[in-house]
PDB file of C-alpha atoms in Angstrom:
ATOM      1  CA  MET A  24       0.133   0.033  -0.209  1.00 50.00           C
ATOM      2  CA  ALA A  25       1.240   3.296  -0.755  1.00 55.00           C
ATOM      3  CA  THR A  26       2.758   5.249   2.097  1.00 79.00           C
ATOM      4  CA  VAL A  27       1.769   8.602   0.812  1.00 88.00           C
ATOM      5  CA  PRO A  28      -1.551   9.609   1.184  1.00 91.00           C
ATOM      6  CA  PRO A  29      -3.562  10.441  -2.320  1.00 94.00           C
ATOM      7  CA  ARG A  30      -3.095  14.256  -3.016  1.00 95.00           C
ATOM      8  CA  PRO A  31      -6.251  15.970  -2.026  1.00 96.00           C
ATOM      9  CA  ILE A  32      -7.996  18.209  -4.844  1.00 97.00           C
ATOM     10  CA  ASN A  33      -8.105  21.657  -3.454  1.00 94.00           C
ATOM     11  CA  GLU A  34     -10.610  24.525  -4.468  1.00 95.00           C
ATOM     12  CA  SER A  35     -13.845  24.703  -5.587  1.00 97.00           C
ATOM     13  CA  VAL A  36     -14.973  23.590  -8.866  1.00 98.00           C
ATOM     14  CA  GLY A  37     -16.123  26.965  -9.913  1.00 98.00           C
ATOM     15  CA  SER A  38     -12.760  28.513  -9.257  1.00 98.00           C
ATOM     16  CA  ARG A  39     -11.423  26.366 -12.051  1.00 98.00           C
ATOM     17  CA  ILE A  40     -13.494  28.094 -14.830  1.00 98.00           C
ATOM     18  CA  ARG A  41     -12.625  31.107 -16.418  1.00 98.00           C
ATOM     19  CA  VAL A  42     -15.156  32.518 -18.897  1.00 98.00           C
ATOM     20  CA  ILE A  43     -15.257  35.570 -20.834  1.00 98.00           C
ATOM     21  CA  LEU A  44     -18.136  36.977 -23.250  1.00 98.00           C
ATOM     22  CA  GLY A  45     -17.867  39.529 -26.235  1.00 97.00           C
ATOM     23  CA  ASP A  46     -20.205  41.309 -28.056  1.00 96.00           C
ATOM     24  CA  SER A  47     -22.973  39.036 -27.722  1.00 97.00           C
ATOM     25  CA  GLY A  48     -23.649  35.459 -25.575  1.00 97.00           C
ATOM     26  CA  ASP A  49     -22.729  33.599 -28.713  1.00 97.00           C
ATOM     27  CA  ASP A  50     -19.121  35.000 -28.522  1.00 97.00           C
ATOM     28  CA  TRP A  51     -17.113  33.691 -25.322  1.00 98.00           C
ATOM     29  CA  LEU A  52     -13.808  32.039 -24.381  1.00 98.00           C
ATOM     30  CA  LEU A  53     -13.811  29.308 -21.789  1.00 98.00           C
ATOM     31  CA  LEU A  54     -10.636  27.732 -19.871  1.00 98.00           C
ATOM     32  CA  THR A  55     -11.370  24.887 -17.540  1.00 98.00           C
ATOM     33  CA  ASN A  56      -8.575  23.448 -15.090  1.00 98.00           C
ATOM     34  CA  HIS A  57      -9.153  19.754 -14.785  1.00 98.00           C
ATOM     35  CA  ASP A  58      -7.649  18.026 -11.470  1.00 97.00           C
ATOM     36  CA  ASP A  59      -8.200  14.365 -10.916  1.00 97.00           C
ATOM     37  CA  GLY A  60      -5.734  14.083  -8.065  1.00 96.00           C
ATOM     38  CA  ASN A  61      -2.991  12.589 -10.119  1.00 95.00           C
ATOM     39  CA  ARG A  62      -2.718  15.218 -12.919  1.00 94.00           C
ATOM     40  CA  MET A  63      -3.842  18.597 -13.766  1.00 95.00           C
ATOM     41  CA  TRP A  64      -4.685  19.607 -17.177  1.00 96.00           C
ATOM     42  CA  GLN A  65      -6.387  22.842 -18.819  1.00 97.00           C
ATOM     43  CA  THR A  66      -9.000  22.954 -21.790  1.00 97.00           C
ATOM     44  CA  LYS A  67      -9.631  25.896 -23.965  1.00 97.00           C
ATOM     45  CA  ASP A  68     -12.291  26.787 -26.131  1.00 97.00           C
ATOM     46  CA  TRP A  69     -14.297  29.751 -27.995  1.00 97.00           C
ATOM     47  CA  SER A  70     -16.775  30.586 -30.144  1.00 93.00           C
ATOM     48  CA  GLY A  71     -18.013  33.567 -32.263  1.00 85.00           C
ATOM     49  CA  GLY A  72     -16.216  37.076 -32.488  1.00 87.00           C
ATOM     50  CA  ILE A  73     -13.047  36.466 -30.269  1.00 91.00           C
ATOM     51  CA  PRO A  74     -10.195  38.734 -31.041  1.00 93.00           C
ATOM     52  CA  ALA A  75      -7.994  36.942 -33.878  1.00 94.00           C
ATOM     53  CA  LYS A  76      -4.742  37.672 -31.822  1.00 95.00           C
ATOM     54  CA  VAL A  77      -6.259  36.118 -28.659  1.00 96.00           C
ATOM     55  CA  LYS A  78      -6.883  32.977 -30.462  1.00 95.00           C
ATOM     56  CA  LYS A  79      -3.400  33.027 -32.088  1.00 95.00           C
ATOM     57  CA  GLN A  80      -1.856  33.614 -28.704  1.00 96.00           C
ATOM     58  CA  ILE A  81      -3.863  30.924 -27.068  1.00 96.00           C
ATOM     59  CA  ASN A  82      -3.026  28.512 -29.938  1.00 95.00           C
ATOM     60  CA  ASN A  83       1.123  29.330 -29.385  1.00 94.00           C
ATOM     61  CA  CYS A  84       0.808  28.327 -25.535  1.00 94.00           C
ATOM     62  CA  THR A  85      -1.019  25.217 -26.227  1.00 93.00           C
ATOM     63  CA  ASN A  86       1.530  24.446 -28.996  1.00 93.00           C
ATOM     64  CA  LYS A  87       4.155  25.280 -26.344  1.00 91.00           C
ATOM     65  CA  ASP A  88       2.556  23.187 -23.563  1.00 91.00           C
ATOM     66  CA  ARG A  89       1.919  26.573 -21.683  1.00 93.00           C
ATOM     67  CA  ARG A  90      -1.291  26.710 -19.648  1.00 95.00           C
ATOM     68  CA  LEU A  91      -3.099  30.111 -19.227  1.00 96.00           C
ATOM     69  CA  ARG A  92      -2.761  31.821 -15.853  1.00 94.00           C
ATOM     70  CA  GLY A  93      -4.578  35.038 -17.081  1.00 95.00           C
ATOM     71  CA  VAL A  94      -6.555  35.873 -20.145  1.00 97.00           C
ATOM     72  CA  ASN A  95      -8.912  39.345 -20.786  1.00 97.00           C
ATOM     73  CA  PHE A  96     -10.041  41.359 -23.590  1.00 97.00           C
ATOM     74  CA  ASN A  97     -12.554  43.839 -24.169  1.00 96.00           C
ATOM     75  CA  THR A  98     -14.933  44.331 -27.576  1.00 94.00           C
ATOM     76  CA  ASN A  99     -12.692  47.276 -28.622  1.00 95.00           C
ATOM     77  CA  GLY A 100      -9.275  45.023 -29.338  1.00 94.00           C
ATOM     78  CA  CYS A 101      -7.730  45.315 -25.798  1.00 97.00           C
ATOM     79  CA  TRP A 102      -6.307  41.896 -24.968  1.00 98.00           C
ATOM     80  CA  TYR A 103      -3.868  40.228 -22.428  1.00 98.00           C
ATOM     81  CA  ILE A 104      -2.728  36.741 -21.749  1.00 97.00           C
ATOM     82  CA  ASN A 105      -0.525  35.243 -19.199  1.00 96.00           C
ATOM     83  CA  GLY A 106       1.051  31.577 -19.733  1.00 95.00           C
ATOM     84  CA  VAL A 107       3.506  29.250 -17.955  1.00 93.00           C
ATOM     85  CA  LYS A 108       4.634  25.778 -18.653  1.00 90.00           C
ATOM     86  CA  GLU A 109       3.390  22.831 -16.629  1.00 85.00           C
ATOM     87  CA  ASP A 110       6.590  22.678 -14.342  1.00 86.00           C
ATOM     88  CA  GLY A 111       5.940  26.398 -13.591  1.00 82.00           C
ATOM     89  CA  THR A 112       8.928  27.792 -15.768  1.00 85.00           C
ATOM     90  CA  GLY A 113       8.679  29.713 -19.111  1.00 83.00           C
ATOM     91  CA  GLY A 114       6.308  32.271 -17.466  1.00 87.00           C
ATOM     92  CA  HIS A 115       5.350  35.139 -20.096  1.00 92.00           C
ATOM     93  CA  ALA A 116       2.658  37.823 -20.978  1.00 95.00           C
ATOM     94  CA  TRP A 117       1.352  38.985 -24.285  1.00 96.00           C
ATOM     95  CA  TRP A 118      -0.789  41.635 -24.882  1.00 97.00           C
ATOM     96  CA  GLY A 119      -2.150  44.423 -27.613  1.00 97.00           C
ATOM     97  CA  GLY A 120      -4.451  46.834 -28.488  1.00 96.00           C
ATOM     98  CA  THR A 121      -3.892  49.043 -25.360  1.00 97.00           C
ATOM     99  CA  SER A 122      -2.835  52.515 -24.805  1.00 95.00           C
ATOM    100  CA  ALA A 123      -1.560  51.194 -21.288  1.00 96.00           C
ATOM    101  CA  SER A 124       1.183  48.970 -22.871  1.00 96.00           C
ATOM    102  CA  ASP A 125       3.968  50.464 -21.024  1.00 96.00           C
ATOM    103  CA  THR A 126       2.352  50.184 -17.952  1.00 96.00           C
ATOM    104  CA  LEU A 127       1.714  46.590 -18.423  1.00 96.00           C
ATOM    105  CA  LYS A 128       5.351  46.257 -19.367  1.00 94.00           C
ATOM    106  CA  GLU A 129       6.411  47.654 -16.051  1.00 94.00           C
ATOM    107  CA  MET A 130       3.954  45.641 -13.830  1.00 94.00           C
ATOM    108  CA  THR A 131       4.865  42.461 -15.701  1.00 91.00           C
ATOM    109  CA  GLY A 132       8.535  42.795 -15.176  1.00 82.00           C
ATOM    110  CA  GLY A 133       8.553  40.987 -11.729  1.00 78.00           C
ATOM    111  CA  SER A 134       7.896  37.541 -10.320  1.00 80.00           C
ATOM    112  CA  LEU A 135       4.148  38.368  -9.182  1.00 86.00           C
ATOM    113  CA  LEU A 136       1.339  37.340 -11.221  1.00 91.00           C
ATOM    114  CA  VAL A 137      -0.731  40.704 -12.758  1.00 95.00           C
ATOM    115  CA  LYS A 138      -4.646  40.356 -13.256  1.00 97.00           C
ATOM    116  CA  VAL A 139      -5.751  42.145 -16.255  1.00 98.00           C
ATOM    117  CA  SER A 140      -9.428  43.375 -17.001  1.00 98.00           C
ATOM    118  CA  PHE A 141     -10.394  45.370 -19.871  1.00 98.00           C
ATOM    119  CA  GLY A 142     -14.004  47.168 -20.322  1.00 98.00           C
ATOM    120  CA  LEU A 143     -15.269  50.531 -21.633  1.00 98.00           C
ATOM    121  CA  ASP A 144     -16.826  53.389 -20.346  1.00 97.00           C
ATOM    122  CA  GLU A 145     -19.748  55.016 -21.058  1.00 96.00           C
ATOM    123  CA  TYR A 146     -18.830  56.820 -24.110  1.00 96.00           C
ATOM    124  CA  GLY A 147     -16.923  53.450 -25.639  1.00 96.00           C
ATOM    125  CA  SER A 148     -13.585  54.322 -24.709  1.00 97.00           C
ATOM    126  CA  ASP A 149     -11.004  51.492 -23.317  1.00 97.00           C
ATOM    127  CA  THR A 150     -10.902  51.310 -19.526  1.00 98.00           C
ATOM    128  CA  TYR A 151      -8.449  49.042 -17.436  1.00 98.00           C
ATOM    129  CA  CYS A 152      -7.706  47.506 -14.298  1.00 98.00           C
ATOM    130  CA  PHE A 153      -4.266  45.754 -13.330  1.00 98.00           C
ATOM    131  CA  ILE A 154      -3.848  44.134 -10.048  1.00 97.00           C
ATOM    132  CA  LYS A 155      -0.350  43.144  -9.028  1.00 96.00           C
ATOM    133  CA  GLY A 156       0.101  40.507  -5.959  1.00 93.00           C
ATOM    134  CA  LYS A 157      -2.334  41.125  -3.208  1.00 94.00           C
ATOM    135  CA  ASN A 158      -3.277  44.760  -3.711  1.00 94.00           C
ATOM    136  CA  GLY A 159      -1.133  46.418  -5.964  1.00 95.00           C
ATOM    137  CA  TYR A 160      -3.184  48.049  -8.772  1.00 97.00           C
ATOM    138  CA  ASN A 161      -2.961  50.610 -11.627  1.00 97.00           C
ATOM    139  CA  VAL A 162      -6.025  51.815 -12.971  1.00 98.00           C
ATOM    140  CA  SER A 163      -7.428  54.163 -16.104  1.00 98.00           C
ATOM    141  CA  ASN A 164      -8.471  57.548 -15.554  1.00 97.00           C
ATOM    142  CA  ASN A 165     -11.793  56.945 -16.825  1.00 97.00           C
ATOM    143  CA  LEU A 166     -12.590  53.851 -14.679  1.00 97.00           C
ATOM    144  CA  ASN A 167     -15.845  54.214 -12.275  1.00 97.00           C
ATOM    145  CA  SER A 168     -15.019  56.168  -9.606  1.00 96.00           C
ATOM    146  CA  GLY A 169     -16.780  53.958  -6.763  1.00 97.00           C
ATOM    147  CA  LEU A 170     -14.339  51.333  -8.035  1.00 98.00           C
ATOM    148  CA  LYS A 171     -11.536  53.147  -7.565  1.00 97.00           C
ATOM    149  CA  ASP A 172     -12.480  54.439  -4.431  1.00 97.00           C
ATOM    150  CA  ARG A 173     -12.920  51.031  -2.847  1.00 98.00           C
ATOM    151  CA  MET A 174      -9.482  49.863  -4.431  1.00 97.00           C
ATOM    152  CA  LYS A 175      -7.919  52.452  -2.762  1.00 97.00           C
ATOM    153  CA  ARG A 176      -9.534  51.715   0.635  1.00 97.00           C
ATOM    154  CA  ILE A 177      -8.689  47.958   0.389  1.00 97.00           C
ATOM    155  CA  ASN A 178      -4.953  49.070  -0.374  1.00 96.00           C
ATOM    156  CA  GLU A 179      -5.109  51.575   2.521  1.00 97.00           C
ATOM    157  CA  GLN A 180      -6.394  48.650   4.511  1.00 97.00           C
ATOM    158  CA  ARG A 181      -3.719  46.413   3.664  1.00 96.00           C
ATOM    159  CA  LYS A 182      -6.085  44.132   2.609  1.00 97.00           C
ATOM    160  CA  GLY A 183      -6.458  41.917  -0.758  1.00 97.00           C
ATOM    161  CA  ILE A 184      -8.093  42.032  -4.051  1.00 97.00           C
ATOM    162  CA  ASN A 185      -9.350  38.781  -5.500  1.00 97.00           C
ATOM    163  CA  PHE A 186     -10.491  40.009  -8.834  1.00 97.00           C
ATOM    164  CA  VAL A 187     -12.157  42.863 -11.048  1.00 98.00           C
ATOM    165  CA  ARG A 188     -13.964  42.265 -13.971  1.00 98.00           C
ATOM    166  CA  LEU A 189     -14.891  45.091 -16.378  1.00 98.00           C
ATOM    167  CA  PHE A 190     -17.642  45.401 -18.761  1.00 98.00           C
ATOM    168  CA  GLY A 191     -19.375  48.129 -21.196  1.00 97.00           C
ATOM    169  CA  ASP A 192     -20.909  51.343 -20.054  1.00 96.00           C
ATOM    170  CA  GLY A 193     -18.477  51.725 -17.213  1.00 97.00           C
ATOM    171  CA  GLU A 194     -19.858  48.711 -15.380  1.00 98.00           C
ATOM    172  CA  TYR A 195     -17.886  46.334 -13.409  1.00 98.00           C
ATOM    173  CA  PHE A 196     -17.771  43.530 -10.457  1.00 98.00           C
ATOM    174  CA  ILE A 197     -14.815  43.339  -7.615  1.00 98.00           C
ATOM    175  CA  SER A 198     -14.528  40.570  -5.334  1.00 98.00           C
ATOM    176  CA  ASP A 199     -12.031  41.567  -2.496  1.00 97.00           C
ATOM    177  CA  ASP A 200     -11.526  41.019   1.454  1.00 97.00           C
ATOM    178  CA  ASN A 201     -14.109  43.311   2.167  1.00 97.00           C
ATOM    179  CA  GLY A 202     -16.971  41.089   0.155  1.00 97.00           C
ATOM    180  CA  THR A 203     -18.231  42.407  -3.193  1.00 97.00           C
ATOM    181  CA  GLN A 204     -19.372  45.407  -5.256  1.00 97.00           C
ATOM    182  CA  TRP A 205     -20.952  45.774  -8.785  1.00 98.00           C
ATOM    183  CA  VAL A 206     -22.579  48.439 -10.945  1.00 97.00           C
ATOM    184  CA  THR A 207     -24.875  46.942 -13.820  1.00 97.00           C
ATOM    185  CA  SER A 208     -27.849  48.047 -15.564  1.00 95.00           C
ATOM    186  CA  ALA A 209     -29.037  44.210 -15.884  1.00 95.00           C
ATOM    187  CA  THR A 210     -31.259  43.569 -13.573  1.00 95.00           C
ATOM    188  CA  PHE A 211     -31.559  40.178 -13.110  1.00 97.00           C
ATOM    189  CA  LEU A 212     -27.543  39.851 -13.110  1.00 97.00           C
ATOM    190  CA  SER A 213     -27.790  42.233 -10.093  1.00 97.00           C
ATOM    191  CA  LYS A 214     -30.587  40.210  -8.396  1.00 96.00           C
ATOM    192  CA  GLU A 215     -28.308  36.888  -8.926  1.00 96.00           C
ATOM    193  CA  LEU A 216     -25.283  38.773  -7.294  1.00 97.00           C
ATOM    194  CA  LYS A 217     -27.120  39.319  -4.273  1.00 96.00           C
ATOM    195  CA  LYS A 218     -27.736  35.896  -3.312  1.00 94.00           C
ATOM    196  CA  SER A 219     -25.638  34.673  -0.685  1.00 87.00           C
ATOM    197  CA  GLY A 220     -22.936  32.328  -1.919  1.00 92.00           C
ATOM    198  CA  LYS A 221     -19.547  33.029  -3.208  1.00 96.00           C
ATOM    199  CA  VAL A 222     -18.808  34.660  -6.531  1.00 98.00           C
ATOM    200  CA  GLU A 223     -15.964  32.634  -8.454  1.00 98.00           C
ATOM    201  CA  ASP A 224     -16.312  34.881 -11.860  1.00 98.00           C
ATOM    202  CA  VAL A 225     -18.624  37.251 -13.543  1.00 98.00           C
ATOM    203  CA  ALA A 226     -19.174  37.428 -17.336  1.00 98.00           C
ATOM    204  CA  LYS A 227     -21.497  39.828 -19.309  1.00 98.00           C
ATOM    205  CA  ALA A 228     -21.675  40.619 -22.796  1.00 97.00           C
ATOM    206  CA  GLY A 229     -22.070  43.360 -24.859  1.00 96.00           C
ATOM    207  CA  ASP A 230     -25.851  42.426 -25.575  1.00 96.00           C
ATOM    208  CA  GLY A 231     -26.257  42.231 -22.012  1.00 96.00           C
ATOM    209  CA  SER A 232     -26.232  38.460 -21.890  1.00 97.00           C
ATOM    210  CA  TRP A 233     -24.205  37.389 -18.643  1.00 98.00           C
ATOM    211  CA  VAL A 234     -22.730  34.123 -16.791  1.00 98.00           C
ATOM    212  CA  ILE A 235     -22.165  33.859 -13.114  1.00 98.00           C
ATOM    213  CA  ILE A 236     -19.938  31.279 -11.856  1.00 98.00           C
ATOM    214  CA  LYS A 237     -20.258  30.096  -8.530  1.00 98.00           C
ATOM    215  CA  PRO A 238     -18.289  27.427  -6.304  1.00 98.00           C
ATOM    216  CA  ASP A 239     -20.752  24.355  -7.436  1.00 97.00           C
ATOM    217  CA  HIS A 240     -23.028  25.645 -10.088  1.00 97.00           C
ATOM    218  CA  TYR A 241     -23.259  28.489 -12.403  1.00 98.00           C
ATOM    219  CA  VAL A 242     -26.174  30.883 -13.582  1.00 98.00           C
ATOM    220  CA  SER A 243     -26.580  32.316 -17.033  1.00 98.00           C
ATOM    221  CA  SER A 244     -29.259  34.333 -18.900  1.00 97.00           C
ATOM    222  CA  ARG A 245     -31.041  34.002 -21.611  1.00 96.00           C
ATOM    223  CA  GLY A 246     -28.921  34.549 -24.926  1.00 97.00           C
ATOM    224  CA  VAL A 247     -25.850  32.768 -23.730  1.00 98.00           C
ATOM    225  CA  ASP A 248     -24.850  30.079 -26.150  1.00 98.00           C
ATOM    226  CA  SER A 249     -25.862  26.655 -25.604  1.00 97.00           C
ATOM    227  CA  ALA A 250     -22.349  25.469 -26.588  1.00 98.00           C
ATOM    228  CA  LEU A 251     -20.915  27.352 -23.456  1.00 98.00           C
ATOM    229  CA  THR A 252     -23.700  26.266 -20.929  1.00 98.00           C
ATOM    230  CA  GLN A 253     -23.525  22.737 -22.133  1.00 98.00           C
ATOM    231  CA  GLN A 254     -19.550  22.826 -21.696  1.00 98.00           C
ATOM    232  CA  LEU A 255     -19.902  24.281 -18.168  1.00 98.00           C
ATOM    233  CA  ASP A 256     -22.597  21.644 -17.258  1.00 98.00           C
ATOM    234  CA  GLN A 257     -20.234  19.013 -18.458  1.00 98.00           C
ATOM    235  CA  PHE A 258     -17.292  20.284 -16.533  1.00 98.00           C
ATOM    236  CA  TYR A 259     -19.138  20.855 -13.183  1.00 98.00           C
ATOM    237  CA  ARG A 260     -20.447  17.314 -13.213  1.00 98.00           C
ATOM    238  CA  ASP A 261     -17.023  15.930 -14.319  1.00 98.00           C
ATOM    239  CA  GLN A 262     -14.911  17.818 -11.820  1.00 98.00           C
ATOM    240  CA  LYS A 263     -17.431  17.119  -8.942  1.00 98.00           C
ATOM    241  CA  ASN A 264     -17.237  13.511  -9.753  1.00 98.00           C
ATOM    242  CA  ARG A 265     -13.120  13.483  -9.790  1.00 98.00           C
ATOM    243  CA  ASN A 266     -13.726  15.516  -6.561  1.00 97.00           C
ATOM    244  CA  ASN A 267     -15.664  12.902  -4.892  1.00 97.00           C
ATOM    245  CA  GLN A 268     -13.443   9.757  -6.103  1.00 97.00           C
ATOM    246  CA  ARG A 269     -10.437  11.732  -4.629  1.00 97.00           C
ATOM    247  CA  SER A 270     -12.194  12.166  -1.488  1.00 96.00           C
ATOM    248  CA  ARG A 271     -12.903   8.384  -1.226  1.00 96.00           C
ATOM    249  CA  ALA A 272      -9.732   7.430  -1.890  1.00 96.00           C
ATOM    250  CA  ILE A 273      -8.384   9.624   0.652  1.00 96.00           C
ATOM    251  CA  ASN A 274     -10.708   8.213   3.116  1.00 95.00           C
ATOM    252  CA  GLU A 275     -10.232   4.746   1.929  1.00 95.00           C
ATOM    253  CA  TYR A 276      -6.115   5.239   2.609  1.00 94.00           C
ATOM    254  CA  HIS A 277      -6.820   6.743   5.812  1.00 94.00           C
ATOM    255  CA  ASN A 278      -9.389   3.794   6.941  1.00 95.00           C
ATOM    256  CA  ARG A 279      -6.592   1.433   5.665  1.00 93.00           C
ATOM    257  CA  ARG A 280      -3.864   3.126   7.764  1.00 92.00           C
ATOM    258  CA  ARG A 281      -5.986   3.186  10.584  1.00 93.00           C
ATOM    259  CA  GLU A 282      -6.733  -0.668  10.417  1.00 93.00           C
ATOM    260  CA  GLU A 283      -2.948  -1.423   9.960  1.00 91.00           C
ATOM    261  CA  ARG A 284      -2.252   0.747  13.052  1.00 92.00           C
ATOM    262  CA  GLU A 285      -4.804  -0.842  15.092  1.00 94.00           C
ATOM    263  CA  ALA A 286      -3.737  -4.369  13.898  1.00 94.00           C
ATOM    264  CA  GLN A 287      -0.201  -3.743  14.550  1.00 92.00           C
ATOM    265  CA  GLU A 288      -1.070  -2.271  18.179  1.00 94.00           C
ATOM    266  CA  ARG A 289      -3.338  -5.313  18.669  1.00 93.00           C
ATOM    267  CA  ALA A 290       0.027  -7.727  17.785  1.00 94.00           C
ATOM    268  CA  GLU A 291       2.228  -5.819  19.943  1.00 94.00           C
ATOM    269  CA  ARG A 292      -0.152  -5.815  22.911  1.00 94.00           C
ATOM    270  CA  GLU A 293      -0.734  -9.526  22.226  1.00 93.00           C
ATOM    271  CA  ALA A 294       2.792  -9.953  22.010  1.00 93.00           C
ATOM    272  CA  ILE A 295       3.330  -8.029  25.433  1.00 94.00           C
ATOM    273  CA  GLU A 296       0.894 -10.295  26.789  1.00 93.00           C
ATOM    274  CA  ALA A 297       2.167 -13.356  25.638  1.00 93.00           C
ATOM    275  CA  ALA A 298       5.320 -12.350  26.932  1.00 93.00           C
ATOM    276  CA  GLU A 299       4.122 -11.327  30.362  1.00 93.00           C
ATOM    277  CA  ARG A 300       1.987 -14.875  30.530  1.00 94.00           C
ATOM    278  CA  ALA A 301       5.153 -16.807  29.734  1.00 92.00           C
ATOM    279  CA  GLU A 302       7.267 -14.959  32.130  1.00 93.00           C
ATOM    280  CA  ARG A 303       4.445 -15.607  34.963  1.00 93.00           C
ATOM    281  CA  GLU A 304       4.232 -18.963  33.951  1.00 92.00           C
ATOM    282  CA  ALA A 305       7.723 -19.552  34.024  1.00 92.00           C
ATOM    283  CA  ALA A 306       7.574 -18.025  37.774  1.00 92.00           C
ATOM    284  CA  GLU A 307       4.810 -20.176  38.614  1.00 92.00           C
ATOM    285  CA  ARG A 308       6.658 -23.508  37.145  1.00 93.00           C
ATOM    286  CA  ALA A 309       9.933 -22.606  39.128  1.00 92.00           C
ATOM    287  CA  GLU A 310       7.990 -21.959  42.436  1.00 92.00           C
ATOM    288  CA  ARG A 311       6.188 -25.228  42.063  1.00 93.00           C
ATOM    289  CA  GLU A 312       9.486 -27.233  41.282  1.00 91.00           C
ATOM    290  CA  ALA A 313      10.637 -25.363  44.201  1.00 91.00           C
ATOM    291  CA  ARG A 314       7.905 -26.684  46.627  1.00 92.00           C
ATOM    292  CA  GLU A 315       8.182 -29.970  45.313  1.00 91.00           C
ATOM    293  CA  ALA A 316      11.766 -30.233  45.720  1.00 90.00           C
ATOM    294  CA  ALA A 317      11.358 -28.924  49.239  1.00 90.00           C
ATOM    295  CA  ALA A 318       8.800 -31.268  49.911  1.00 90.00           C
ATOM    296  CA  ALA A 319      10.747 -34.355  48.676  1.00 89.00           C
ATOM    297  CA  ILE A 320      13.356 -33.301  51.021  1.00 91.00           C
ATOM    298  CA  GLU A 321      11.451 -32.944  53.834  1.00 89.00           C
ATOM    299  CA  ALA A 322       9.648 -36.422  52.790  1.00 88.00           C
ATOM    300  CA  ALA A 323      13.443 -37.846  52.798  1.00 87.00           C
ATOM    301  CA  GLU A 324      14.490 -36.522  56.018  1.00 86.00           C
ATOM    302  CA  ARG A 325      11.413 -37.868  57.666  1.00 87.00           C
ATOM    303  CA  ALA A 326      11.742 -41.208  56.262  1.00 85.00           C
ATOM    304  CA  GLU A 327      15.417 -41.313  57.116  1.00 85.00           C
ATOM    305  CA  ALA A 328      14.190 -40.188  60.838  1.00 85.00           C
ATOM    306  CA  GLU A 329      11.657 -43.014  60.743  1.00 82.00           C
ATOM    307  CA  GLU A 330      14.229 -45.674  59.578  1.00 82.00           C
ATOM    308  CA  ARG A 331      16.817 -44.419  62.569  1.00 84.00           C
ATOM    309  CA  ALA A 332      13.845 -44.524  65.137  1.00 82.00           C
ATOM    310  CA  LYS A 333      13.439 -48.421  64.381  1.00 72.00           C
TER     311      LYS A 333
END
């Protein structure tokens, strides 16, 4: 039996999903990070009007055995991709279509991962938000003032920013150590976001369709491509099954280890008891033999005395 327990599968199913929508719910990019406890792998798929440069760079990463650690784009042509080899080496970032290229170059120069989000303001101009490390950030001047104020406050409190998603018309979603905050004109999206439960990711298309990724399920609006929702359904099912199988394997391992430990303890206890019993029996035998020897001597002496008395 293996002496090392099976590696657990950490993180929720939803945390393994990255989804981005384009102009409509038919334009989407989906990344899923699979884990069966023995190996990890990533699948990448897309449909519709995804920027050609994003498709090309994703294919380049796949051909060079790089998995994507970060990807984002907006409908104006801004895009960003960060890829790394499976062994953690070869990390690199690529981007284009943005006026913040120099800022990105400076921020991606270190070892910390930069989380990038592009959006549009209410006039159709590009917006951006770059998060480095725990709470370092750089944003465009035209970013929503409420979002900028919250990020500044989180930074000053030395708390963490989990992620930011920028959409069109100045809309956004932020998840941080203080909770979540968003601005959206999509009524049903806002209602879903108000419901309890952690939000792992949010995507909103230019036509108003949307997807919310939660730890163990997702919610989507009308207008989202059925090919995307089918893949999400399949991934949630598959990864949940892998999680359950791994949990059972870990429990079985610990049960076997416990049974082996109990059997070993029982054998050791029985060995000690047997040794103590043997020692006790030997002592009793020696005592009995001593008594018998003393009785024999006493009988012999008595017989001898009787013989002399005749």
